[in-house]
PDB file of C-alpha atoms and ligand atoms in Angstrom:
ATOM      1  CA  MET A  14      42.115  -2.937   8.905  1.00  0.00           C
ATOM      2  CA  ARG A  15      39.482  -3.930  11.467  1.00  0.00           C
ATOM      3  CA  LEU A  16      37.880  -0.485  11.194  1.00  0.00           C
ATOM      4  CA  GLU A  17      37.569  -0.841   7.414  1.00  0.00           C
ATOM      5  CA  LEU A  18      35.897  -4.213   7.836  1.00  0.00           C
ATOM      6  CA  LEU A  19      33.500  -2.789  10.413  1.00  0.00           C
ATOM      7  CA  SER A  20      32.509   0.136   8.170  1.00  0.00           C
ATOM      8  CA  ALA A  21      32.017  -2.260   5.238  1.00  0.00           C
ATOM      9  CA  ILE A  22      29.678  -4.389   7.373  1.00  0.00           C
ATOM     10  CA  LEU A  23      27.787  -1.326   8.632  1.00  0.00           C
ATOM     11  CA  CYS A  24      27.412  -0.066   5.066  1.00  0.00           C
ATOM     12  CA  PHE A  25      26.047  -3.459   3.969  1.00  0.00           C
ATOM     13  CA  VAL A  26      23.566  -3.546   6.870  1.00  0.00           C
ATOM     14  CA  ALA A  27      22.375   0.004   6.092  1.00  0.00           C
ATOM     15  CA  THR A  28      21.837  -0.878   2.418  1.00  0.00           C
ATOM     16  CA  ALA A  29      20.062  -4.145   3.219  1.00  0.00           C
ATOM     17  CA  SER A  30      17.645  -2.460   5.621  1.00  0.00           C
ATOM     18  CA  GLY A  31      16.627   0.159   3.050  1.00  0.00           C
ATOM     19  CA  ALA A  32      18.901   3.148   3.526  1.00  0.00           C
ATOM     20  CA  GLY A  33      17.017   6.390   3.024  1.00  0.00           C
ATOM     21  CA  CYS A  34      13.660   4.967   4.049  1.00  0.00           C
ATOM     22  CA  PRO A  35      11.989   6.130   7.270  1.00  0.00           C
ATOM     23  CA  LEU A  36      12.077   3.662  10.166  1.00  0.00           C
ATOM     24  CA  GLY A  37       9.752   0.704   9.555  1.00  0.00           C
ATOM     25  CA  PHE A  38       9.385   1.396   5.811  1.00  0.00           C
ATOM     26  CA  HIS A  39      10.593  -1.161   3.236  1.00  0.00           C
ATOM     27  CA  LEU A  40      12.500  -0.142   0.133  1.00  0.00           C
ATOM     28  CA  HIS A  41      11.503  -1.282  -3.370  1.00  0.00           C
ATOM     29  CA  ARG A  42      13.004   0.464  -6.419  1.00  0.00           C
ATOM     30  CA  ARG A  43      12.689   4.202  -5.667  1.00  0.00           C
ATOM     31  CA  SER A  44       9.925   4.082  -3.028  1.00  0.00           C
ATOM     32  CA  CYS A  45       9.552   3.167   0.622  1.00  0.00           C
ATOM     33  CA  TYR A  46       6.454   1.313   1.851  1.00  0.00           C
ATOM     34  CA  TRP A  47       4.918   1.003   5.310  1.00  0.00           C
ATOM     35  CA  PHE A  48       2.445  -1.804   5.996  1.00  0.00           C
ATOM     36  CA  SER A  49       0.449  -0.424   8.917  1.00  0.00           C
ATOM     37  CA  ASN A  50       0.079  -2.201  12.219  1.00  0.00           C
ATOM     38  CA  VAL A  51      -3.056  -0.193  13.009  1.00  0.00           C
ATOM     39  CA  LYS A  52      -6.554  -0.235  11.486  1.00  0.00           C
ATOM     40  CA  SER A  53      -8.247   2.943  10.259  1.00  0.00           C
ATOM     41  CA  SER A  54     -10.983   4.401   8.101  1.00  0.00           C
ATOM     42  CA  PHE A  55      -9.878   5.867   4.751  1.00  0.00           C
ATOM     43  CA  PRO A  56      -9.537   9.499   5.950  1.00  0.00           C
ATOM     44  CA  GLU A  57      -7.718   8.424   9.124  1.00  0.00           C
ATOM     45  CA  ALA A  58      -5.342   6.214   7.126  1.00  0.00           C
ATOM     46  CA  ALA A  59      -4.566   9.112   4.760  1.00  0.00           C
ATOM     47  CA  ALA A  60      -3.818  11.297   7.806  1.00  0.00           C
ATOM     48  CA  TYR A  61      -1.553   8.610   9.335  1.00  0.00           C
ATOM     49  CA  CYS A  62       0.448   8.441   6.070  1.00  0.00           C
ATOM     50  CA  ARG A  63       0.760  12.236   5.923  1.00  0.00           C
ATOM     51  CA  TYR A  64       1.957  12.241   9.543  1.00  0.00           C
ATOM     52  CA  LEU A  65       4.685   9.796   8.443  1.00  0.00           C
ATOM     53  CA  GLU A  66       5.559  12.188   5.556  1.00  0.00           C
ATOM     54  CA  SER A  67       4.101   9.793   2.974  1.00  0.00           C
ATOM     55  CA  HIS A  68       0.787   9.084   1.215  1.00  0.00           C
ATOM     56  CA  LEU A  69      -1.530   6.089   0.819  1.00  0.00           C
ATOM     57  CA  VAL A  70       0.141   3.755  -1.683  1.00  0.00           C
ATOM     58  CA  VAL A  71      -0.331   4.370  -5.418  1.00  0.00           C
ATOM     59  CA  ILE A  72       0.260   1.253  -7.534  1.00  0.00           C
ATOM     60  CA  SER A  73       1.212   2.286 -11.038  1.00  0.00           C
ATOM     61  CA  SER A  74       2.900  -0.802 -12.529  1.00  0.00           C
ATOM     62  CA  ALA A  75       2.824  -4.620 -12.554  1.00  0.00           C
ATOM     63  CA  ASP A  76       6.220  -4.592 -10.855  1.00  0.00           C
ATOM     64  CA  GLU A  77       4.984  -2.439  -7.974  1.00  0.00           C
ATOM     65  CA  ASP A  78       1.815  -4.538  -7.761  1.00  0.00           C
ATOM     66  CA  SER A  79       3.761  -7.790  -7.423  1.00  0.00           C
ATOM     67  CA  PHE A  80       6.036  -6.290  -4.765  1.00  0.00           C
ATOM     68  CA  ILE A  81       3.022  -5.165  -2.699  1.00  0.00           C
ATOM     69  CA  ARG A  82       1.167  -8.464  -3.135  1.00  0.00           C
ATOM     70  CA  GLY A  83       4.318 -10.505  -2.544  1.00  0.00           C
ATOM     71  CA  TYR A  84       5.026  -8.640   0.681  1.00  0.00           C
ATOM     72  CA  ALA A  85       1.422  -9.044   1.848  1.00  0.00           C
ATOM     73  CA  ILE A  86       1.474 -12.780   1.055  1.00  0.00           C
ATOM     74  CA  ARG A  87       4.846 -13.539   2.676  1.00  0.00           C
ATOM     75  CA  ARG A  88       5.061 -11.077   5.555  1.00  0.00           C
ATOM     76  CA  GLY A  89       1.692  -9.357   5.843  1.00  0.00           C
ATOM     77  CA  LYS A  90      -0.291  -9.737   9.057  1.00  0.00           C
ATOM     78  CA  ALA A  91      -3.659  -8.489   7.790  1.00  0.00           C
ATOM     79  CA  PRO A  92      -6.372 -10.104   5.592  1.00  0.00           C
ATOM     80  CA  PHE A  93      -6.803  -6.813   3.728  1.00  0.00           C
ATOM     81  CA  TYR A  94      -4.919  -3.558   3.167  1.00  0.00           C
ATOM     82  CA  ARG A  95      -6.277  -0.198   2.079  1.00  0.00           C
ATOM     83  CA  LEU A  96      -4.650   1.585  -0.887  1.00  0.00           C
ATOM     84  CA  GLY A  97      -4.871   5.238  -1.979  1.00  0.00           C
ATOM     85  CA  ALA A  98      -7.720   5.282  -4.513  1.00  0.00           C
ATOM     86  CA  THR A  99     -11.458   5.992  -4.404  1.00  0.00           C
ATOM     87  CA  ASP A 100     -14.463   6.506  -6.650  1.00  0.00           C
ATOM     88  CA  LEU A 101     -15.932   9.027  -4.187  1.00  0.00           C
ATOM     89  CA  ASN A 102     -16.385  11.864  -6.729  1.00  0.00           C
ATOM     90  CA  ILE A 103     -18.223   9.929  -9.421  1.00  0.00           C
ATOM     91  CA  GLU A 104     -19.394   6.339  -8.924  1.00  0.00           C
ATOM     92  CA  GLY A 105     -17.290   3.947 -10.990  1.00  0.00           C
ATOM     93  CA  ARG A 106     -14.595   6.503 -11.842  1.00  0.00           C
ATOM     94  CA  TRP A 107     -11.530   5.411  -9.865  1.00  0.00           C
ATOM     95  CA  LEU A 108      -8.822   7.972  -9.108  1.00  0.00           C
ATOM     96  CA  TRP A 109      -5.659   7.834  -7.010  1.00  0.00           C
ATOM     97  CA  GLU A 110      -5.161  10.478  -4.302  1.00  0.00           C
ATOM     98  CA  GLY A 111      -4.637  13.895  -5.893  1.00  0.00           C
ATOM     99  CA  GLN A 112      -7.243  13.023  -8.584  1.00  0.00           C
ATOM    100  CA  ARG A 113      -4.640  11.081 -10.566  1.00  0.00           C
ATOM    101  CA  ARG A 114      -5.977   8.833 -13.331  1.00  0.00           C
ATOM    102  CA  MET A 115      -5.732   5.070 -12.725  1.00  0.00           C
ATOM    103  CA  GLY A 116      -3.533   3.562 -15.458  1.00  0.00           C
ATOM    104  CA  TYR A 117      -2.502   0.113 -14.250  1.00  0.00           C
ATOM    105  CA  THR A 118      -5.245  -1.935 -12.495  1.00  0.00           C
ATOM    106  CA  HIS A 119      -5.415  -5.476 -11.089  1.00  0.00           C
ATOM    107  CA  TRP A 120      -9.028  -5.965  -9.980  1.00  0.00           C
ATOM    108  CA  SER A 121     -10.147  -9.317  -8.630  1.00  0.00           C
ATOM    109  CA  PRO A 122     -12.645 -10.995 -11.024  1.00  0.00           C
ATOM    110  CA  GLY A 123     -16.106  -9.410 -10.597  1.00  0.00           C
ATOM    111  CA  GLN A 124     -14.677  -6.312  -8.848  1.00  0.00           C
ATOM    112  CA  PRO A 125     -15.264  -3.424  -8.453  1.00  0.00           C
ATOM    113  CA  ASP A 126     -18.899  -4.336  -7.720  1.00  0.00           C
ATOM    114  CA  ASN A 127     -19.905  -1.377  -5.506  1.00  0.00           C
ATOM    115  CA  ASN A 128     -21.632  -3.945  -3.275  1.00  0.00           C
ATOM    116  CA  GLY A 129     -24.691  -2.471  -1.565  1.00  0.00           C
ATOM    117  CA  GLY A 130     -23.952   0.816  -3.326  1.00  0.00           C
ATOM    118  CA  THR A 131     -21.500   1.673  -0.525  1.00  0.00           C
ATOM    119  CA  GLU A 132     -18.028   0.588  -1.726  1.00  0.00           C
ATOM    120  CA  HIS A 133     -15.878   3.559  -2.773  1.00  0.00           C
ATOM    121  CA  CYS A 134     -12.398   2.763  -1.439  1.00  0.00           C
ATOM    122  CA  LEU A 135      -9.690   0.494  -2.894  1.00  0.00           C
ATOM    123  CA  GLU A 136      -8.203  -2.409  -0.946  1.00  0.00           C
ATOM    124  CA  ILE A 137      -6.322  -5.646  -1.577  1.00  0.00           C
ATOM    125  CA  ARG A 138      -7.879  -8.716   0.026  1.00  0.00           C
ATOM    126  CA  ARG A 139      -6.324 -12.104   0.830  1.00  0.00           C
ATOM    127  CA  ASP A 140      -9.574 -13.995   0.061  1.00  0.00           C
ATOM    128  CA  PHE A 141      -9.743 -12.433  -3.400  1.00  0.00           C
ATOM    129  CA  GLY A 142      -7.020 -14.196  -5.433  1.00  0.00           C
ATOM    130  CA  ASN A 143      -4.260 -13.585  -2.860  1.00  0.00           C
ATOM    131  CA  TYR A 144      -4.590  -9.825  -2.462  1.00  0.00           C
ATOM    132  CA  LEU A 145      -6.117  -8.770  -5.774  1.00  0.00           C
ATOM    133  CA  TRP A 146      -7.961  -5.423  -5.878  1.00  0.00           C
ATOM    134  CA  ASN A 147     -11.445  -4.948  -4.433  1.00  0.00           C
ATOM    135  CA  ASP A 148     -13.662  -1.963  -3.710  1.00  0.00           C
ATOM    136  CA  PHE A 149     -14.814  -1.787  -0.091  1.00  0.00           C
ATOM    137  CA  VAL A 150     -16.493   0.641   2.309  1.00  0.00           C
ATOM    138  CA  CYS A 151     -14.325   3.643   3.206  1.00  0.00           C
ATOM    139  CA  ASP A 152     -15.204   3.858   6.893  1.00  0.00           C
ATOM    140  CA  HIS A 153     -14.381   0.218   7.702  1.00  0.00           C
ATOM    141  CA  PRO A 154     -11.295   0.032   9.985  1.00  0.00           C
ATOM    142  CA  SER A 155      -8.614  -1.551   7.777  1.00  0.00           C
ATOM    143  CA  HIS A 156      -4.866  -1.924   7.761  1.00  0.00           C
ATOM    144  CA  PHE A 157      -3.293   0.240   5.054  1.00  0.00           C
ATOM    145  CA  ILE A 158      -0.074   0.858   3.142  1.00  0.00           C
ATOM    146  CA  CYS A 159       1.802   4.170   2.981  1.00  0.00           C
ATOM    147  CA  GLU A 160       4.317   5.049   0.261  1.00  0.00           C
ATOM    148  CA  LYS A 161       7.114   7.616   0.255  1.00  0.00           C
ATOM    149  CA  GLU A 162       9.118   8.293  -2.915  1.00  0.00           C
ATOM    150  CA  LEU A 163      12.872   8.666  -2.414  1.00  0.00           C
TER     151      LEU A 163
HETATM  152 CA1   CA B 201     -18.063   2.656  -5.696  1.00  0.00          CA
HETATM  153 CA1   CA B 202     -16.282  -4.970  -3.790  1.00  0.00          CA
END
């Protein structure tokens, strides 16, 4: 009897902490997300995510967007987070990693503005409408978010 109770509790704890996600990742729907505690340039951040068997986050729906923003607002420790999209190939043509077309977008008003002609990497920024999307320089050391599909 006591063993059954214990295994029920353990099962509940495992589910609540995001069973199936790597350590430190947070489960939402069918993906796991890691909000970095280190700051990196875009290529370094992409390498960090790959090392953790994931990729820089791809936001493809309003639901995913509100989870990411909600987490950043409530529990985030950084004023901005890097995501996995750039317009490096052709100015103004935004693509997710792997050259995937950007369907859903949630740019902050007036963004992307390619400020100074040097902003080619996507981030979310607290000052811009509570973590709406902004284009920013790729080599600036920023926190970032990795995603791993289950
Ligand atoms: Ca740009
Ligand atoms: Ca910008």
